[in-house]
CSV table of C-alpha atoms and ligand atoms in Angstrom, one decimal:
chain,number,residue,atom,x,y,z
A,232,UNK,CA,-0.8,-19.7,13.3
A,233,UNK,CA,1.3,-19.6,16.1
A,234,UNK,CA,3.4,-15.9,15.5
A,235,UNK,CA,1.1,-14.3,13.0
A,236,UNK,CA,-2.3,-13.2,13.6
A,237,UNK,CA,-4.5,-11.6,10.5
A,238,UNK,CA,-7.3,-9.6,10.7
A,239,UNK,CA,-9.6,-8.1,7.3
A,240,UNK,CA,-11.4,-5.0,7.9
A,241,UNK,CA,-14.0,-4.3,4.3
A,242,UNK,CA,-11.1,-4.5,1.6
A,243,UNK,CA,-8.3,-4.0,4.2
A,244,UNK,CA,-5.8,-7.2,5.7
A,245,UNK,CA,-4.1,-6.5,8.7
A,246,UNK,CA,-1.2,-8.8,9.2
A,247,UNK,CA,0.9,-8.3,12.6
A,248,UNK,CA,3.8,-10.8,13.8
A,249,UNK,CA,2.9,-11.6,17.3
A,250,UNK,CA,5.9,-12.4,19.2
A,251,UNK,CA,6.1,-9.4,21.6
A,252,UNK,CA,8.4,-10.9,24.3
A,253,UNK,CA,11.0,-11.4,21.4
A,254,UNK,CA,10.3,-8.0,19.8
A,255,UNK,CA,8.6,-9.1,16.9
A,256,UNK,CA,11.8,-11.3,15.9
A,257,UNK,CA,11.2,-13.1,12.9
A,258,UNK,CA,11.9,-17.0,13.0
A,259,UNK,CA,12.0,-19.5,10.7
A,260,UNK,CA,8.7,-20.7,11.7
A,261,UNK,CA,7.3,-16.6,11.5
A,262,UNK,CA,8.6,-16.4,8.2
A,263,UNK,CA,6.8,-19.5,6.7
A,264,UNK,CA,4.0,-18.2,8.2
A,265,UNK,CA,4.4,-14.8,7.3
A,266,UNK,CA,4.7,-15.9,3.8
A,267,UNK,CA,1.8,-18.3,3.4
A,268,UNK,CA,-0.4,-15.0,4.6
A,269,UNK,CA,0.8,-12.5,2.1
A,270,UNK,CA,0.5,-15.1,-0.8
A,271,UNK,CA,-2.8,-15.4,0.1
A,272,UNK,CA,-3.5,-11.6,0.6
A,273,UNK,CA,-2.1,-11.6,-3.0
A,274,UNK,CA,-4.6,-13.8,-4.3
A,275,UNK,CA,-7.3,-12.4,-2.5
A,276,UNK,CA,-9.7,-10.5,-4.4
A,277,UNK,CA,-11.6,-9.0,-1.7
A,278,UNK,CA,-8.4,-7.4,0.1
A,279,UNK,CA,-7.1,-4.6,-1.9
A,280,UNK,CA,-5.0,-2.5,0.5
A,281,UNK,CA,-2.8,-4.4,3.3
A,282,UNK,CA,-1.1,-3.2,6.3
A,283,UNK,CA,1.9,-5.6,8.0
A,284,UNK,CA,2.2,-4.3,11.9
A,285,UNK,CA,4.1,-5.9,15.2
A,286,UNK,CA,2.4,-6.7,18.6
A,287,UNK,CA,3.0,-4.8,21.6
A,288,UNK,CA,4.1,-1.0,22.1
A,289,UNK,CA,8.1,-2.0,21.8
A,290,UNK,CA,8.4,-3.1,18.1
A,291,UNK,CA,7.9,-3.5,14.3
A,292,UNK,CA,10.3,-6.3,13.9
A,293,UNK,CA,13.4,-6.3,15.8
A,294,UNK,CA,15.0,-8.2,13.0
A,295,UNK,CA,15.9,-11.9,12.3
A,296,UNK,CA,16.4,-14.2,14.8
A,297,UNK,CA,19.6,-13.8,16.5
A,298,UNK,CA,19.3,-16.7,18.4
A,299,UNK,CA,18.5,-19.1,15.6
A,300,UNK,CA,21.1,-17.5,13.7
A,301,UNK,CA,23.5,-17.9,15.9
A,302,UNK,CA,23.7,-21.9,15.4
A,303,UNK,CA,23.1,-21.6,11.5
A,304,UNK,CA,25.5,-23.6,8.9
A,305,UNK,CA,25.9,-21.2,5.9
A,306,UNK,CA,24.0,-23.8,4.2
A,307,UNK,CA,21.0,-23.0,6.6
A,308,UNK,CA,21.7,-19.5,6.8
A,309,UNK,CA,21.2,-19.4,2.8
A,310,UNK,CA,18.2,-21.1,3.0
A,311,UNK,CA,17.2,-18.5,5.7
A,312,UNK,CA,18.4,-15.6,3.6
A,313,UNK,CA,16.3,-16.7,0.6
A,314,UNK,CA,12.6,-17.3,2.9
A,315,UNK,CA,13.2,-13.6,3.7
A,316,UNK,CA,13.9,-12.4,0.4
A,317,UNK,CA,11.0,-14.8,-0.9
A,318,UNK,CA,8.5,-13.1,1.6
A,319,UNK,CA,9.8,-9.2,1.2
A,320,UNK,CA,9.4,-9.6,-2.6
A,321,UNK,CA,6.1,-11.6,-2.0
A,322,UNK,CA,5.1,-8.4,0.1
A,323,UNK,CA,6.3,-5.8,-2.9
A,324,UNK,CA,4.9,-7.6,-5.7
A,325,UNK,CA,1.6,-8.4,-4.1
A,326,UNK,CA,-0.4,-6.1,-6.9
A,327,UNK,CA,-1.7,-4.0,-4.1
A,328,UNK,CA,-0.6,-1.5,-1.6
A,329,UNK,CA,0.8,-2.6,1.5
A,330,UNK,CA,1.6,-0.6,4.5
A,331,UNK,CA,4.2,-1.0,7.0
A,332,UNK,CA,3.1,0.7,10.2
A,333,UNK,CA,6.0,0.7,12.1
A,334,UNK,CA,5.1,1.2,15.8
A,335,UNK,CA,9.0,0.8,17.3
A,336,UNK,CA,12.0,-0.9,16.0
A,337,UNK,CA,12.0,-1.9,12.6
A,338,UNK,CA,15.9,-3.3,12.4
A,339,UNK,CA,17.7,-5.9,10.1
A,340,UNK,CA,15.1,-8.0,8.7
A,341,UNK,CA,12.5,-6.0,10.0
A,342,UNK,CA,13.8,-2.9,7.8
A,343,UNK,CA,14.1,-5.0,5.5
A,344,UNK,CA,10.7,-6.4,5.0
A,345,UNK,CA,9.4,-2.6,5.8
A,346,UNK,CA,11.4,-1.5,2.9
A,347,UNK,CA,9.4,-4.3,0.1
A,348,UNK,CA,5.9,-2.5,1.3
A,349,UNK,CA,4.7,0.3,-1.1
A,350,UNK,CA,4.6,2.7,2.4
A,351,UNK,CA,6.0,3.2,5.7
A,352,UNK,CA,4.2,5.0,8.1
A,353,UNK,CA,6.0,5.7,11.5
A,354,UNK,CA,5.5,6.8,15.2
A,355,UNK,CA,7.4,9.4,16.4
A,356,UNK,CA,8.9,6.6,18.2
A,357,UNK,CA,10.1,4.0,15.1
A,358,UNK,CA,13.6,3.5,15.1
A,359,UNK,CA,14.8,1.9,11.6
A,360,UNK,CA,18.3,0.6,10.8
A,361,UNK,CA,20.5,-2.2,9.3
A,362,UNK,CA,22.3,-3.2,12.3
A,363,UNK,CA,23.6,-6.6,11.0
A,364,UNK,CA,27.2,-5.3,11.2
A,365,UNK,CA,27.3,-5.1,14.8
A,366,UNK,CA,27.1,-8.9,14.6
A,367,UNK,CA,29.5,-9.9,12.3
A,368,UNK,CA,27.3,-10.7,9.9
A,369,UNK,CA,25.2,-8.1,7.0
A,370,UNK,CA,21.9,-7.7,6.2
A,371,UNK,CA,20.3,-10.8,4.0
A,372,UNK,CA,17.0,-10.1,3.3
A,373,UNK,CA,17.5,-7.3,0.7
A,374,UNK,CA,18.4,-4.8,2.9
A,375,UNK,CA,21.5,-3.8,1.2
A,376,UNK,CA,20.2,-4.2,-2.3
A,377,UNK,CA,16.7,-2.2,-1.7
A,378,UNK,CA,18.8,0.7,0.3
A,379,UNK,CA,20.9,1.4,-2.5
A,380,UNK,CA,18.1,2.0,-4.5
A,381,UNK,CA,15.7,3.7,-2.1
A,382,UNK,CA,18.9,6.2,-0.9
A,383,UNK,CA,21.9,6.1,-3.6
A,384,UNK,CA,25.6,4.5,-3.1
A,385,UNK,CA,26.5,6.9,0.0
A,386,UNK,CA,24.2,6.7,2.2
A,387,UNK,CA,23.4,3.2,1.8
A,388,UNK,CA,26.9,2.4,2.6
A,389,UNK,CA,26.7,4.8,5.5
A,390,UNK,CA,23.7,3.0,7.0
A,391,UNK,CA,25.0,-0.7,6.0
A,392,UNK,CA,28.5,0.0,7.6
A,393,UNK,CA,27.9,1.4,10.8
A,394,UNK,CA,24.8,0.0,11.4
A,395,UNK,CA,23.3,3.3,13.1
A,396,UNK,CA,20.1,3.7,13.9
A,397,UNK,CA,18.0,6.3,12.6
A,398,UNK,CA,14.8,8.1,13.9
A,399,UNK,CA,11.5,8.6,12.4
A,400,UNK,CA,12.4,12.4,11.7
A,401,UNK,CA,15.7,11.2,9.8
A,402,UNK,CA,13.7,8.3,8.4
A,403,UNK,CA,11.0,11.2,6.9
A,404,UNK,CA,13.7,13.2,5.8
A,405,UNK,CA,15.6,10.6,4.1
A,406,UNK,CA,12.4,9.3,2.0
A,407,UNK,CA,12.3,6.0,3.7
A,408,UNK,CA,9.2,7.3,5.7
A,409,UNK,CA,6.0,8.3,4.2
A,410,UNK,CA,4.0,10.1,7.1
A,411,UNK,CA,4.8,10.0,11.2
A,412,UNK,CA,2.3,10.3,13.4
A,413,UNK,CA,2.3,10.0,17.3
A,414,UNK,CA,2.1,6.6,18.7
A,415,UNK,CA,-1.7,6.8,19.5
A,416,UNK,CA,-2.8,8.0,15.9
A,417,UNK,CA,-0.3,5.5,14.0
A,418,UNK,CA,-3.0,2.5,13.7
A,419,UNK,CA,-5.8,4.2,13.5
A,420,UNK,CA,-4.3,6.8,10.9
A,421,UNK,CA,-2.5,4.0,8.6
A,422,UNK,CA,-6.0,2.0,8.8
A,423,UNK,CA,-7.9,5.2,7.3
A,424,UNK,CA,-5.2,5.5,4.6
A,425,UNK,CA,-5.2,1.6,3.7
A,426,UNK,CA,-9.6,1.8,4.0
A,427,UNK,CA,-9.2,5.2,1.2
A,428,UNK,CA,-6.6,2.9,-1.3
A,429,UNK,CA,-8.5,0.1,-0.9
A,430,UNK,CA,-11.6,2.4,-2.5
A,431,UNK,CA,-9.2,3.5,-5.4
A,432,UNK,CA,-9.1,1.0,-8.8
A,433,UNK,CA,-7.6,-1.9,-7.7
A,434,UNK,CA,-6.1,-2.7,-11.7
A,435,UNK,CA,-4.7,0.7,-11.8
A,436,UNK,CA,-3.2,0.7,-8.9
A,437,UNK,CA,-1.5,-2.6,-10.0
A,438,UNK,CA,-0.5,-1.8,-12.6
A,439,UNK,CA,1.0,1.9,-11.2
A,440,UNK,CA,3.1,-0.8,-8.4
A,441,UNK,CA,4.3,-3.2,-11.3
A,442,UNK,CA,5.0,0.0,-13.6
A,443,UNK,CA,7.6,1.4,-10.6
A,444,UNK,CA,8.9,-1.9,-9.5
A,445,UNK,CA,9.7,-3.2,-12.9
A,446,UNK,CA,10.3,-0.1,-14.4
A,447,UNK,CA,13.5,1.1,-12.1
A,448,UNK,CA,14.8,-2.2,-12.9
A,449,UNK,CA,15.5,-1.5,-16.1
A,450,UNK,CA,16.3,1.1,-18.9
A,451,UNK,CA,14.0,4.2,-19.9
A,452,UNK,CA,12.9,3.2,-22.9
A,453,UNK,CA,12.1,-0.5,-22.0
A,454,UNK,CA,10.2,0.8,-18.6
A,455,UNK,CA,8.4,3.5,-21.5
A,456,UNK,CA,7.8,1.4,-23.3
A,457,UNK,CA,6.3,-1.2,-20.2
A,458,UNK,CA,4.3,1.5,-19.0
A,459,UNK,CA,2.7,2.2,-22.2
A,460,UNK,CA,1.9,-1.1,-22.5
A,461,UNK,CA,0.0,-1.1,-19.0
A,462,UNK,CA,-1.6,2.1,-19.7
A,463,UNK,CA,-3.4,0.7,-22.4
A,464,UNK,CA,-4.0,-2.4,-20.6
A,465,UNK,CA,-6.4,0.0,-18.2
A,466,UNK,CA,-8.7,0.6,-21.1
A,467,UNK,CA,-9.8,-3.2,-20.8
A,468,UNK,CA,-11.1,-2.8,-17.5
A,469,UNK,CA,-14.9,-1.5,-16.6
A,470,UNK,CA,-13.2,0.9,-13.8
A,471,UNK,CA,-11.4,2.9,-16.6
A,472,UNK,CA,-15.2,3.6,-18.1
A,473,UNK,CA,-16.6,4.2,-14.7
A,474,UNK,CA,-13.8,6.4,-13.4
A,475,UNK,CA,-13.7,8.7,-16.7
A,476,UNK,CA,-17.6,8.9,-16.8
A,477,UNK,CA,-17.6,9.9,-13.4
A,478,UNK,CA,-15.5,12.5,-13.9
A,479,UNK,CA,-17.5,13.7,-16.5
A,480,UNK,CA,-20.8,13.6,-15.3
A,481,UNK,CA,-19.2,15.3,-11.9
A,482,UNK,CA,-19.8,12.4,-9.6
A,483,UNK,CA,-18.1,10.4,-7.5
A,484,UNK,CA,-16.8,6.9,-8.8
A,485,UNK,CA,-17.4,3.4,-7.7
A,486,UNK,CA,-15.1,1.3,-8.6
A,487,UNK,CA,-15.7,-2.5,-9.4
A,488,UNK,CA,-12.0,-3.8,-9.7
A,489,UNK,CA,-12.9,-5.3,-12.9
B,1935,CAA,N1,16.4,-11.8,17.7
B,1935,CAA,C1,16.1,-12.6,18.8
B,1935,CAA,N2,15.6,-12.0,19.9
B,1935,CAA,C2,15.5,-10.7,20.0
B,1935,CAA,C3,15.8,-9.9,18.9
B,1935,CAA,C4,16.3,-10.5,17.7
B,1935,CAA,N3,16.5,-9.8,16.6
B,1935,CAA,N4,15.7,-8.6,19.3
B,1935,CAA,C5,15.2,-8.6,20.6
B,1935,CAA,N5,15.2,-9.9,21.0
B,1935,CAA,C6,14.8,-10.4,22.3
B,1935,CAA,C7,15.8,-10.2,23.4
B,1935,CAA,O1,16.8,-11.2,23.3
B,1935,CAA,C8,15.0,-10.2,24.6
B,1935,CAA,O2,14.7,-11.5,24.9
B,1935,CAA,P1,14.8,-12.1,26.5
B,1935,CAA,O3,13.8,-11.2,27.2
B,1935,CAA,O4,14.4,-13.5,26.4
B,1935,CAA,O5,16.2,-11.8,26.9
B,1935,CAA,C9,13.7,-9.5,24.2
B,1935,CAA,O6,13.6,-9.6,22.8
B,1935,CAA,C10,13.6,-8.0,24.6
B,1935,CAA,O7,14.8,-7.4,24.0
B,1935,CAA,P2,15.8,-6.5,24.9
B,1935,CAA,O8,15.8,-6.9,26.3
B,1935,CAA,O9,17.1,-6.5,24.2
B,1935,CAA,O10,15.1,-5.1,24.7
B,1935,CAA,P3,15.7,-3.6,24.8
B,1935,CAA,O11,14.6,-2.7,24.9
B,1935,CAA,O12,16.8,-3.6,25.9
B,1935,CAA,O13,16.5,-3.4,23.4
B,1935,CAA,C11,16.8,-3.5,21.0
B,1935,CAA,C12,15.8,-3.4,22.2
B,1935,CAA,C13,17.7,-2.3,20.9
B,1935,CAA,C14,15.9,-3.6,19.8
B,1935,CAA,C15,17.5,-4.8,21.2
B,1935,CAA,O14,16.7,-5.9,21.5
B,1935,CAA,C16,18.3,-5.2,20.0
B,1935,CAA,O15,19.4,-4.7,19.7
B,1935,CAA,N6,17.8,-6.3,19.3
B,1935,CAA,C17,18.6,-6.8,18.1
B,1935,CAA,C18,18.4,-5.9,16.9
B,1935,CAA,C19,19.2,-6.4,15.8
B,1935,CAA,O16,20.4,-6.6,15.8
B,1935,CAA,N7,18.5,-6.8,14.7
B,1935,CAA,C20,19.1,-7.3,13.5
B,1935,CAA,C21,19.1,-8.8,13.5
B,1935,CAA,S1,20.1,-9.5,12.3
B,1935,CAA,C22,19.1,-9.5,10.9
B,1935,CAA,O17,18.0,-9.1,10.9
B,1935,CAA,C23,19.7,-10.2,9.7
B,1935,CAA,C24,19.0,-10.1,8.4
B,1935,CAA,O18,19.1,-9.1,7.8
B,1935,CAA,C25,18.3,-11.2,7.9
């Protein structure tokens, strides 16, 4: 591929856009490729934990394209809108954890594709935002739609309108960041993390990310009454008997993912 490179380390995919001299921009071309790798993390059974990264010491992803945006029809600029929103909701509905280590600026798109993974672990140096105003335009790969959600109505609106970027201590402080580490210990910390996940029950840990993505979707007793349904659902699988055994017999469990 020519902007993505992947990497698998035991149950761990490491997926980083490679396009350094343009900040980790994502492109048409990135985003199909992009796609076609988290797809097949989804269906692969032997990664369980997945962590999306950019090249170089600069950036996440610096956003969409500008420059290919800037010669879009709305026609093409729909189809654009709805490869991003194909591949951040690819990303969040993989059926396993995904990590954004966010090693710079994560703006526009990149923000937006940061906020479909189940965590966002920062540098002391990330710099997140949805600067799409700035350009006449607003964001269009969920961006919007995911910060209401993640934030509430104000500050959502407050981020979306001005299109100010915020640090990693804001971003920690506002939720949107999970853990910040200094720029030498990002990698190898968020690797560690994704290597311990990946060691958890891989079914369970599905079902916890379908349970939390469908379930704020809709209303309390239909998401009750979803999660009930998944709960029992773990009593089919050979890790629920292994886990609980272990437990009980005071050892330590290993996990099959059946
Ligand atoms: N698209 C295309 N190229 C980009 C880019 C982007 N989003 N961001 C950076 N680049 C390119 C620059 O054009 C530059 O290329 P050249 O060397 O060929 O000129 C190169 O990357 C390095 O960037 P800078 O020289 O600008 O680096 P800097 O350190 O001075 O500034 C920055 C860094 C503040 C992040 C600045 O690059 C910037 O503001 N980038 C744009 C951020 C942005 O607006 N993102 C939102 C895009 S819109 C979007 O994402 C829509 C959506 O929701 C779908």
């Amino acid at each position: 591929m020519a902007n993505i490179l992947v990497e698998q380390a035991d149950f761990v995919r490491v997926i980083k856009v490679n396009r350094p001299d343009k900040l980790n921009a994502l492109n048409i071309e990135t985003l199909k490729e992009f796609l076609k790798v988290a797809q097949s993390a989804k269906e692969d059974r032997n990664t369980r934990a997945v962590v999306l990264t950019g090249a170089g010491d600069k950036a996440f992803i610096a956003g969409a394209d500008i420059e290919e945006m800037n010669k879009m029809t709305p026609t093409e600029a729909k189809e654009f809108s709805d490869l991003g929103n194909n591949l951040v909701s690819t990303v969040e509905n993989m059926g396993k954890v995904s990590i954004a280590c966010i090693n710079g600026y994560a703006l526009g798109g990149g923000c937006e594709l940061s906020l479909g993974c189940t965590f966002r672990f920062l540098s002391e140096k990330a710099v997140l935002g949805q600067p799409e105003v700035k350009l006449g335009i607003m964001p269009g790969f969920g961006g919007s739609q995911r910060l209401v959600r993640f934030l509430g109505k104000p500050k959502a609106l407050e981020l979306c309108i001005t299109g100010r970027n915020i640090d990693a201590e804001e971003a920690l402080i506002l939720g949107l960041g999970n853990r910040v580490y200094s720029k030498e210990d990002l990698f190898p910390k968020t690797l560690e993390f994704a290597k311990e996940i990946s060691q958890l029950a891989p079914i369970a840990v599905r079902y916890i990310i379908e349970a939390i993505n469908r379930g704020s979707e809709c209303t309390l007793r239909e998401a009750l009454d979803f999660e009930s349904h998944l709960f029992s659902l773990c009593f089919a699988t050979e890790d629920m008997r292994i886990g609980t055994t272990a437990f009980l017999k005071k050892q330590k469990p290993n996990f099959t993912g059946k």
